[in-house]
Amino acid sequence: MSFNIRKPIAAAIALLCAGAVHAAATQTIYRGATLIDGTAAAPRTGMAIIVEGERIKAIVPDAQLAAGADASVYDAQGLYVVPGLIDSHVHYATNPDRPYAEAELKRNLYGGVTGVRDMAGDARELASLSREALLNRIPSPDIYYAALVAGPSFFKDPRTVAAAQGMVPGQVPWLYSVDGKTDIALAIAQARGTGATGLKIYANLPGPLVAKLIKEGKRQGFPVWTHQQVYPSTPYDTLGATTVSHACMVARYVREAGKAAYGHGGEPSYAGLTAADPGIRKYIAALAKSGSLLDATLSVYAPKDTPRCRIELAGDITRAAHRAGVKIIAGTDSDGLGDDPYPILDRELERLVQYAGFTPNEAIIAATANAAIALGKQHDLGTLEAGKLANMVFLKKDPLQDIANVRSVVLTVKRGQQFARDDYKFMPIPEHKD
């Protein structure tokens, strides 16, 4: 089998079921793959994906293709193709470190990740990285980043000092302090002006102010991404946001309902707690009704012997939310291992299957179609269909048989540009301190 054969072909493309379609010089045809399109549909064997420029022009059975002029062909016989994966929770500029960020981004791209959602850092650095990625000046997924708002007391956090270097944290539009006197419409407009894709609500805000931020974000057509609990507001105050992050925050709320300020210290005991707890069940029902997506971040939870929320409980909550109809997105919120040549997103997908009971296809959807909804980019990303960006990953092995097969990457295509796995020379990722 040949995995990377490109050759000129001789006449116009004919889609036998829909009349002739003439090839342009910018066309590439990926022939013969088994298509896993990012929906609940069954895989389709022997498909041809016609890419023109940066978008998918058509997807048809390979048998319906005639020869075409001025096009190139990629022989994908025996391969499996899925939409480009999206890691919905990364941090590449909390403490800006360009060599680290570029190495991480490169590892992601050559591992099948074509988009990342950066959940707050130095927007100046993120805007620069995003531009370089879009122009293909660095090998990188497309970067969609957040501007953060929080209560005034949060901006003593040293991470905000690092992400606002040269300026005052809390007084810059990507790290903005809000209270009852803030012009919320202006604050969100300023956040949009940083080039951010969404607003992140982080910490130390009362419920009514959180509700105002969510409402104004919707009015301005700006996705609102928030921790599930923002303190002193409750998880119920964030309902209706585009996404809520961290599955186990509701467990802490159930065991420590009166917590007033953000912080990881002094966690309560979670002994005996499961998703069947009435407090957790009540919240999951409300979350499902609200339409908010859950960014479960199973990668941040450790197994078994830990005083903090264990991955078994986080997985149980994620499973219950999924069964209740909550859309789940795959975000890691964790650095990959320095010596691992593949993205940490792969491990998040494995955790969704192992601990939350997802099928491999459901895990793929969490990292593709659902992730695109979280970004507000579902018209461009997330599924393989005509008109969308040509973001796709070709695999040697069937990921529906074993989700670990997402590591069998042969080729990543981002906006029509090819990144062959064989061209990636992995070097250990530089050490980095957030």
Tab-separated table of C-alpha atoms in Angstrom:
chain	number	residue	atom	x	y	z
A	1	MET	CA	0.000	0.000	0.000
A	2	SER	CA	1.202	3.488	-0.822
A	3	PHE	CA	0.370	6.175	1.723
A	4	ASN	CA	1.662	9.284	-0.017
A	5	ILE	CA	1.368	9.064	-3.776
A	6	ARG	CA	0.639	12.323	-5.568
A	7	LYS	CA	0.399	12.304	-9.353
A	8	PRO	CA	-1.196	14.400	-12.067
A	9	ILE	CA	-4.381	13.006	-13.571
A	10	ALA	CA	-5.723	13.613	-17.011
A	11	ALA	CA	-9.359	14.949	-17.448
A	12	ALA	CA	-12.216	16.744	-15.677
A	13	ILE	CA	-13.723	15.391	-12.457
A	14	ALA	CA	-17.168	13.915	-12.961
A	15	LEU	CA	-19.473	13.327	-10.040
A	16	LEU	CA	-21.666	10.746	-11.677
A	17	CYS	CA	-24.533	11.272	-9.275
A	18	ALA	CA	-24.646	15.065	-9.690
A	19	GLY	CA	-23.204	15.963	-13.076
A	20	ALA	CA	-19.693	16.996	-14.053
A	21	VAL	CA	-17.519	19.089	-11.745
A	22	HIS	CA	-14.384	20.511	-13.328
A	23	ALA	CA	-11.122	20.420	-11.405
A	24	ALA	CA	-9.145	23.556	-10.631
A	25	ALA	CA	-5.377	23.759	-10.371
A	26	THR	CA	-5.643	24.107	-6.604
A	27	GLN	CA	-7.498	20.818	-6.181
A	28	THR	CA	-6.212	17.817	-4.286
A	29	ILE	CA	-8.164	14.572	-4.232
A	30	TYR	CA	-7.750	12.148	-1.335
A	31	ARG	CA	-8.868	8.779	-2.678
A	32	GLY	CA	-10.009	5.550	-1.098
A	33	ALA	CA	-10.113	6.267	2.644
A	34	THR	CA	-12.697	5.059	5.133
A	35	LEU	CA	-14.544	8.217	6.174
A	36	ILE	CA	-15.385	8.843	9.844
A	37	ASP	CA	-17.057	12.214	9.504
A	38	GLY	CA	-17.425	13.506	13.089
A	39	THR	CA	-21.114	12.635	13.384
A	40	ALA	CA	-22.966	9.552	14.605
A	41	ALA	CA	-23.094	8.235	11.016
A	42	ALA	CA	-21.530	4.872	10.256
A	43	PRO	CA	-18.094	4.956	8.613
A	44	ARG	CA	-18.077	4.919	4.814
A	45	THR	CA	-15.430	2.959	2.958
A	46	GLY	CA	-13.787	3.884	-0.321
A	47	MET	CA	-14.500	7.606	-0.240
A	48	ALA	CA	-12.871	10.463	-2.150
A	49	ILE	CA	-12.461	13.908	-0.608
A	50	ILE	CA	-12.007	16.728	-3.111
A	51	VAL	CA	-10.222	19.733	-1.610
A	52	GLU	CA	-10.036	23.063	-3.399
A	53	GLY	CA	-7.851	25.660	-1.726
A	54	GLU	CA	-8.471	25.470	2.012
A	55	ARG	CA	-11.972	23.945	1.845
A	56	ILE	CA	-13.642	20.658	1.044
A	57	LYS	CA	-15.386	20.915	-2.307
A	58	ALA	CA	-17.073	17.513	-2.328
A	59	ILE	CA	-17.016	14.054	-0.758
A	60	VAL	CA	-18.129	11.201	-2.994
A	61	PRO	CA	-17.586	7.458	-3.370
A	62	ASP	CA	-14.239	6.912	-4.992
A	63	ALA	CA	-15.880	4.793	-7.691
A	64	GLN	CA	-17.771	7.860	-8.911
A	65	LEU	CA	-14.596	9.772	-9.785
A	66	ALA	CA	-13.381	10.010	-13.341
A	67	ALA	CA	-9.925	11.313	-14.226
A	68	GLY	CA	-9.402	15.062	-13.732
A	69	ALA	CA	-6.978	17.630	-15.082
A	70	ASP	CA	-4.770	19.977	-13.062
A	71	ALA	CA	-5.352	18.155	-9.795
A	72	SER	CA	-3.138	16.102	-7.547
A	73	VAL	CA	-4.047	12.817	-5.930
A	74	TYR	CA	-3.246	11.443	-2.508
A	75	ASP	CA	-3.615	7.674	-2.348
A	76	ALA	CA	-5.470	6.995	0.907
A	77	GLN	CA	-6.414	3.392	0.186
A	78	GLY	CA	-6.527	1.445	3.444
A	79	LEU	CA	-6.451	4.578	5.616
A	80	TYR	CA	-9.078	6.062	7.939
A	81	VAL	CA	-9.865	9.768	7.881
A	82	VAL	CA	-11.363	11.769	10.759
A	83	PRO	CA	-11.906	15.519	11.168
A	84	GLY	CA	-8.967	17.480	12.514
A	85	LEU	CA	-8.909	17.142	16.298
A	86	ILE	CA	-9.350	20.134	18.633
A	87	ASP	CA	-7.897	20.331	22.148
A	88	SER	CA	-10.466	22.499	23.906
A	89	HIS	CA	-8.360	23.446	26.938
A	90	VAL	CA	-4.716	24.473	26.650
A	91	HIS	CA	-2.502	27.196	28.127
A	92	TYR	CA	0.428	28.281	25.938
A	93	ALA	CA	1.038	31.831	27.140
A	94	THR	CA	0.267	32.028	30.852
A	95	ASN	CA	3.987	32.600	31.284
A	96	PRO	CA	4.984	33.356	27.682
A	97	ASP	CA	7.728	31.033	26.479
A	98	ARG	CA	7.966	30.962	22.700
A	99	PRO	CA	10.244	27.919	22.231
A	100	TYR	CA	8.012	25.824	24.490
A	101	ALA	CA	4.796	26.985	22.820
A	102	GLU	CA	6.070	26.379	19.297
A	103	ALA	CA	7.342	22.900	20.203
A	104	GLU	CA	3.987	21.984	21.789
A	105	LEU	CA	2.041	23.363	18.858
A	106	LYS	CA	4.208	21.484	16.368
A	107	ARG	CA	3.765	18.224	18.272
A	108	ASN	CA	0.003	18.795	18.249
A	109	LEU	CA	-0.228	19.512	14.534
A	110	TYR	CA	1.829	16.524	13.423
A	111	GLY	CA	-0.226	14.406	15.834
A	112	GLY	CA	-3.542	15.282	14.192
A	113	VAL	CA	-4.603	18.354	16.187
A	114	THR	CA	-5.680	21.155	13.850
A	115	GLY	CA	-7.175	23.509	16.464
A	116	VAL	CA	-6.613	24.469	20.101
A	117	ARG	CA	-8.671	26.587	22.481
A	118	ASP	CA	-6.287	28.511	24.717
A	119	MET	CA	-8.085	29.307	27.949
A	120	ALA	CA	-6.345	32.572	28.876
A	121	GLY	CA	-2.831	33.917	28.903
A	122	ASP	CA	-0.972	36.843	27.399
A	123	ALA	CA	-3.167	37.791	24.431
A	124	ARG	CA	-0.296	39.669	22.812
A	125	GLU	CA	1.692	36.446	22.543
A	126	LEU	CA	-1.342	34.384	21.593
A	127	ALA	CA	-2.282	36.822	18.833
A	128	SER	CA	1.252	36.564	17.449
A	129	LEU	CA	1.245	32.773	17.560
A	130	SER	CA	-2.221	32.670	15.998
A	131	ARG	CA	-1.109	34.878	13.110
A	132	GLU	CA	1.993	32.780	12.459
A	133	ALA	CA	-0.135	29.623	12.484
A	134	LEU	CA	-2.681	31.035	10.028
A	135	LEU	CA	0.090	32.122	7.671
A	136	ASN	CA	1.840	28.735	7.997
A	137	ARG	CA	4.994	30.441	9.226
A	138	ILE	CA	5.102	27.927	12.058
A	139	PRO	CA	3.690	24.378	12.048
A	140	SER	CA	0.763	24.818	14.393
A	141	PRO	CA	-2.938	24.154	14.838
A	142	ASP	CA	-5.167	27.198	14.482
A	143	ILE	CA	-5.299	28.965	17.850
A	144	TYR	CA	-8.556	30.224	19.346
A	145	TYR	CA	-7.931	32.059	22.587
A	146	ALA	CA	-9.801	33.623	25.490
A	147	ALA	CA	-9.785	37.011	27.158
A	148	LEU	CA	-10.315	36.597	30.901
A	149	VAL	CA	-12.470	38.461	33.406
A	150	ALA	CA	-12.486	37.907	37.156
A	151	GLY	CA	-13.175	39.691	40.402
A	152	PRO	CA	-10.627	42.294	41.582
A	153	SER	CA	-9.217	40.041	44.311
A	154	PHE	CA	-8.099	37.436	41.776
A	155	PHE	CA	-5.474	39.675	40.186
A	156	LYS	CA	-3.019	39.117	42.996
A	157	ASP	CA	-2.468	35.689	41.448
A	158	PRO	CA	1.152	35.526	40.133
A	159	ARG	CA	-0.026	33.938	36.887
A	160	THR	CA	-1.840	37.146	35.991
A	161	VAL	CA	1.342	39.132	36.590
A	162	ALA	CA	3.216	36.876	34.158
A	163	ALA	CA	0.483	37.136	31.512
A	164	ALA	CA	0.339	40.948	31.712
A	165	GLN	CA	4.088	41.632	31.815
A	166	GLY	CA	4.824	45.316	31.349
A	167	MET	CA	1.258	46.263	32.270
A	168	VAL	CA	-1.053	45.920	35.264
A	169	PRO	CA	-3.094	42.695	35.580
A	170	GLY	CA	-6.755	43.483	35.939
A	171	GLN	CA	-6.332	46.631	33.855
A	172	VAL	CA	-5.659	45.080	30.446
A	173	PRO	CA	-8.453	43.882	28.146
A	174	TRP	CA	-7.309	40.253	28.152
A	175	LEU	CA	-7.083	40.109	31.980
A	176	TYR	CA	-9.797	42.458	33.136
A	177	SER	CA	-11.116	43.123	36.614
A	178	VAL	CA	-14.906	43.442	36.795
A	179	ASP	CA	-17.285	44.368	39.594
A	180	GLY	CA	-20.743	45.841	40.020
A	181	LYS	CA	-19.654	49.187	38.568
A	182	THR	CA	-18.102	47.801	35.387
A	183	ASP	CA	-19.557	48.664	31.989
A	184	ILE	CA	-20.041	45.025	30.975
A	185	ALA	CA	-20.802	45.755	27.316
A	186	LEU	CA	-17.580	47.767	27.005
A	187	ALA	CA	-15.527	45.130	28.834
A	188	ILE	CA	-16.673	42.439	26.415
A	189	ALA	CA	-16.147	44.685	23.388
A	190	GLN	CA	-12.586	45.317	24.597
A	191	ALA	CA	-12.054	41.579	25.028
A	192	ARG	CA	-13.184	41.010	21.453
A	193	GLY	CA	-10.735	43.678	20.323
A	194	THR	CA	-7.805	41.546	21.493
A	195	GLY	CA	-8.609	39.063	18.723
A	196	ALA	CA	-9.969	36.562	21.232
A	197	THR	CA	-12.561	34.005	20.162
A	198	GLY	CA	-14.329	33.931	23.530
A	199	LEU	CA	-14.608	35.368	27.034
A	200	LYS	CA	-13.414	33.319	29.993
A	201	ILE	CA	-15.096	33.938	33.345
A	202	TYR	CA	-12.668	32.723	35.953
A	203	ALA	CA	-12.964	33.520	39.650
A	204	ASN	CA	-14.293	35.526	42.583
A	205	LEU	CA	-17.508	36.895	41.084
A	206	PRO	CA	-21.059	36.939	42.470
A	207	GLY	CA	-23.826	35.096	40.651
A	208	PRO	CA	-25.734	38.142	39.336
A	209	LEU	CA	-22.574	39.543	37.736
A	210	VAL	CA	-21.788	36.184	36.128
A	211	ALA	CA	-25.313	36.142	34.681
A	212	LYS	CA	-24.812	39.629	33.231
A	213	LEU	CA	-21.548	38.597	31.574
A	214	ILE	CA	-23.158	35.545	30.002
A	215	LYS	CA	-26.148	37.545	28.774
A	216	GLU	CA	-23.996	40.290	27.249
A	217	GLY	CA	-21.667	37.791	25.634
A	218	LYS	CA	-24.655	36.208	23.906
A	219	ARG	CA	-25.931	39.622	22.816
A	220	GLN	CA	-22.587	40.408	21.197
A	221	GLY	CA	-22.314	36.951	19.614
A	222	PHE	CA	-19.218	36.208	21.676
A	223	PRO	CA	-18.826	32.709	23.193
A	224	VAL	CA	-18.595	32.696	26.985
A	225	TRP	CA	-16.386	30.031	28.546
A	226	THR	CA	-16.373	29.677	32.312
A	227	HIS	CA	-15.314	27.481	35.165
A	228	GLN	CA	-18.267	25.421	36.284
A	229	GLN	CA	-18.100	27.324	39.579
A	230	VAL	CA	-16.668	30.841	39.834
A	231	TYR	CA	-17.002	31.452	43.614
A	232	PRO	CA	-18.885	32.801	45.452
A	233	SER	CA	-21.308	32.148	42.582
A	234	THR	CA	-22.508	28.556	42.343
A	235	PRO	CA	-22.495	26.122	39.406
A	236	TYR	CA	-26.101	27.116	38.793
A	237	ASP	CA	-25.043	30.713	38.080
A	238	THR	CA	-22.902	29.652	35.114
A	239	LEU	CA	-25.697	27.741	33.374
A	240	GLY	CA	-26.269	29.115	29.900
A	241	ALA	CA	-22.608	29.878	29.220
A	242	THR	CA	-21.278	28.332	26.015
A	243	THR	CA	-19.075	25.949	28.004
A	244	VAL	CA	-18.364	25.130	31.630
A	245	SER	CA	-15.033	23.575	32.608
A	246	HIS	CA	-13.953	20.837	35.037
A	247	ALA	CA	-16.301	17.948	35.774
A	248	CYS	CA	-15.456	17.687	39.459
A	249	MET	CA	-16.300	21.258	40.416
A	250	VAL	CA	-19.885	20.178	41.080
A	251	ALA	CA	-18.567	17.505	43.455
A	252	ARG	CA	-16.765	20.169	45.447
A	253	TYR	CA	-19.893	22.304	45.454
A	254	VAL	CA	-21.919	19.406	46.857
A	255	ARG	CA	-19.381	18.765	49.616
A	256	GLU	CA	-18.429	22.412	50.238
A	257	ALA	CA	-21.386	24.567	49.211
A	258	GLY	CA	-20.295	27.624	51.162
A	259	LYS	CA	-16.871	28.130	49.583
A	260	ALA	CA	-16.512	31.861	48.856
A	261	ALA	CA	-13.287	32.264	46.842
A	262	TYR	CA	-11.347	30.419	44.156
A	263	GLY	CA	-8.511	28.165	45.259
A	264	HIS	CA	-7.377	24.549	45.144
A	265	GLY	CA	-6.348	24.199	48.789
A	266	GLY	CA	-8.282	22.534	51.584
A	267	GLU	CA	-10.473	20.329	49.445
A	268	PRO	CA	-13.188	18.360	51.240
A	269	SER	CA	-13.391	14.588	51.330
A	270	TYR	CA	-15.100	12.993	48.351
A	271	ALA	CA	-15.332	9.577	49.994
A	272	GLY	CA	-18.405	7.672	48.900
A	273	LEU	CA	-19.503	10.351	46.441
A	274	THR	CA	-20.791	9.277	43.012
A	275	ALA	CA	-22.743	10.859	40.205
A	276	ALA	CA	-25.857	9.283	41.739
A	277	ASP	CA	-25.706	11.816	44.585
A	278	PRO	CA	-28.937	13.882	44.536
A	279	GLY	CA	-27.005	17.171	44.434
A	280	ILE	CA	-24.974	16.083	41.423
A	281	ARG	CA	-28.010	14.635	39.649
A	282	LYS	CA	-29.932	17.874	40.161
A	283	TYR	CA	-27.093	19.943	38.683
A	284	ILE	CA	-26.617	17.635	35.689
A	285	ALA	CA	-30.330	17.900	34.857
A	286	ALA	CA	-30.065	21.693	34.980
A	287	LEU	CA	-26.895	21.640	32.865
A	288	ALA	CA	-28.588	19.506	30.216
A	289	LYS	CA	-31.557	21.879	30.113
A	290	SER	CA	-29.291	24.949	29.807
A	291	GLY	CA	-27.545	23.788	26.623
A	292	SER	CA	-24.058	24.519	27.994
A	293	LEU	CA	-21.297	22.140	26.901
A	294	LEU	CA	-19.086	20.430	29.504
A	295	ASP	CA	-15.303	20.690	29.210
A	296	ALA	CA	-14.626	17.675	31.427
A	297	THR	CA	-10.773	17.896	31.521
A	298	LEU	CA	-10.318	14.335	32.777
A	299	SER	CA	-6.571	14.737	32.283
A	300	VAL	CA	-6.297	16.938	35.380
A	301	TYR	CA	-7.635	14.238	37.710
A	302	ALA	CA	-5.445	11.517	39.179
A	303	PRO	CA	-6.520	7.925	39.880
A	304	LYS	CA	-7.315	6.403	43.256
A	305	ASP	CA	-5.003	7.428	46.105
A	306	THR	CA	-5.377	11.211	46.157
A	307	PRO	CA	-7.215	13.557	48.538
A	308	ARG	CA	-8.417	15.553	45.539
A	309	CYS	CA	-11.247	14.522	43.262
A	310	ARG	CA	-10.224	11.268	41.600
A	311	ILE	CA	-10.520	10.545	37.896
A	312	GLU	CA	-12.974	7.745	38.680
A	313	LEU	CA	-15.411	10.298	40.152
A	314	ALA	CA	-14.732	12.829	37.381
A	315	GLY	CA	-15.398	10.104	34.821
A	316	ASP	CA	-18.595	9.062	36.595
A	317	ILE	CA	-19.880	12.668	36.524
A	318	THR	CA	-18.919	13.018	32.852
A	319	ARG	CA	-20.688	9.763	32.003
A	320	ALA	CA	-23.851	10.885	33.779
A	321	ALA	CA	-23.794	14.263	32.037
A	322	HIS	CA	-23.264	12.621	28.655
A	323	ARG	CA	-26.162	10.235	29.216
A	324	ALA	CA	-28.357	13.177	30.224
A	325	GLY	CA	-27.720	14.791	26.837
A	326	VAL	CA	-24.960	17.251	27.751
A	327	LYS	CA	-22.484	17.705	24.915
A	328	ILE	CA	-18.944	16.955	26.124
A	329	ILE	CA	-15.801	18.529	24.683
A	330	ALA	CA	-12.282	17.133	24.986
A	331	GLY	CA	-9.915	19.516	26.722
A	332	THR	CA	-6.730	18.560	28.523
A	333	ASP	CA	-5.681	21.565	30.663
A	334	SER	CA	-2.393	19.690	31.080
A	335	ASP	CA	1.053	19.712	29.552
A	336	GLY	CA	2.031	16.657	27.586
A	337	LEU	CA	4.964	14.566	28.735
A	338	GLY	CA	8.195	16.050	27.454
A	339	ASP	CA	9.346	12.799	25.850
A	340	ASP	CA	6.007	11.776	24.287
A	341	PRO	CA	5.960	12.406	20.532
A	342	TYR	CA	2.140	12.504	20.451
A	343	PRO	CA	-0.361	15.067	21.786
A	344	ILE	CA	-1.809	14.753	25.278
A	345	LEU	CA	-5.254	15.099	23.665
A	346	ASP	CA	-4.912	11.446	22.661
A	347	ARG	CA	-4.816	10.519	26.349
A	348	GLU	CA	-7.881	12.654	27.083
A	349	LEU	CA	-9.786	10.674	24.453
A	350	GLU	CA	-8.604	7.437	26.029
A	351	ARG	CA	-9.833	8.670	29.434
A	352	LEU	CA	-13.254	9.522	28.012
A	353	VAL	CA	-13.525	5.937	26.821
A	354	GLN	CA	-12.004	4.292	29.904
A	355	TYR	CA	-13.528	6.364	32.694
A	356	ALA	CA	-16.654	7.952	31.190
A	357	GLY	CA	-17.843	5.019	29.099
A	358	PHE	CA	-17.710	6.786	25.728
A	359	THR	CA	-17.539	4.804	22.528
A	360	PRO	CA	-14.476	5.700	20.447
A	361	ASN	CA	-16.724	7.599	18.020
A	362	GLU	CA	-18.270	9.605	20.873
A	363	ALA	CA	-14.772	10.529	22.029
A	364	ILE	CA	-13.880	11.652	18.500
A	365	ILE	CA	-17.044	13.776	18.354
A	366	ALA	CA	-16.032	15.412	21.661
A	367	ALA	CA	-12.775	16.503	20.001
A	368	THR	CA	-14.326	17.543	16.679
A	369	ALA	CA	-18.004	18.427	16.183
A	370	ASN	CA	-18.674	19.382	19.807
A	371	ALA	CA	-15.410	21.314	20.063
A	372	ALA	CA	-16.381	23.358	17.007
A	373	ILE	CA	-19.688	24.291	18.672
A	374	ALA	CA	-17.777	25.452	21.748
A	375	LEU	CA	-15.744	27.783	19.530
A	376	GLY	CA	-18.797	29.052	17.652
A	377	LYS	CA	-17.112	27.714	14.491
A	378	GLN	CA	-19.376	24.788	13.652
A	379	HIS	CA	-20.027	26.177	10.161
A	380	ASP	CA	-16.311	25.846	9.359
A	381	LEU	CA	-14.989	23.053	11.560
A	382	GLY	CA	-15.734	19.806	13.311
A	383	THR	CA	-17.138	17.505	10.633
A	384	LEU	CA	-16.028	16.360	7.216
A	385	GLU	CA	-18.481	17.786	4.710
A	386	ALA	CA	-18.511	19.983	1.637
A	387	GLY	CA	-17.949	23.667	2.330
A	388	LYS	CA	-16.004	23.234	5.554
A	389	LEU	CA	-12.306	23.799	6.050
A	390	ALA	CA	-10.147	20.912	4.899
A	391	ASN	CA	-9.004	19.941	8.398
A	392	MET	CA	-8.567	16.182	8.567
A	393	VAL	CA	-6.345	13.407	9.848
A	394	PHE	CA	-5.462	10.201	8.020
A	395	LEU	CA	-4.764	7.188	10.244
A	396	LYS	CA	-3.267	3.762	9.536
A	397	LYS	CA	-5.496	2.008	12.048
A	398	ASP	CA	-9.223	2.148	12.743
A	399	PRO	CA	-9.903	4.483	15.696
A	400	LEU	CA	-13.406	3.063	16.099
A	401	GLN	CA	-11.903	-0.278	17.057
A	402	ASP	CA	-9.485	1.240	19.572
A	403	ILE	CA	-9.341	4.955	20.401
A	404	ALA	CA	-5.572	4.594	20.929
A	405	ASN	CA	-5.356	4.269	17.148
A	406	VAL	CA	-5.606	8.063	16.881
A	407	ARG	CA	-1.851	7.788	17.382
A	408	SER	CA	-1.413	6.014	14.037
A	409	VAL	CA	-1.228	9.345	12.186
A	410	VAL	CA	0.024	9.275	8.606
A	411	LEU	CA	-0.996	12.752	7.467
A	412	THR	CA	-2.572	15.862	8.974
A	413	VAL	CA	-4.281	18.351	6.657
A	414	LYS	CA	-4.993	21.828	8.020
A	415	ARG	CA	-6.788	24.337	5.796
A	416	GLY	CA	-5.745	22.228	2.820
A	417	GLN	CA	-2.043	22.197	3.756
A	418	GLN	CA	-0.403	18.797	4.212
A	419	PHE	CA	1.766	17.851	7.187
A	420	ALA	CA	3.105	14.321	6.740
A	421	ARG	CA	3.932	12.514	9.953
A	422	ASP	CA	7.149	11.193	8.384
A	423	ASP	CA	8.368	14.801	8.098
A	424	TYR	CA	8.130	15.332	11.869
A	425	LYS	CA	11.426	14.928	13.671
A	426	PHE	CA	10.415	14.832	17.317
A	427	MET	CA	12.635	16.477	19.870
A	428	PRO	CA	11.794	16.439	23.598
A	429	ILE	CA	9.615	19.409	24.527
A	430	PRO	CA	11.533	22.120	26.414
A	431	GLU	CA	10.856	22.346	30.127
A	432	HIS	CA	8.412	25.091	30.958
A	433	LYS	CA	7.047	26.648	34.137
A	434	ASP	CA	3.595	28.262	34.116
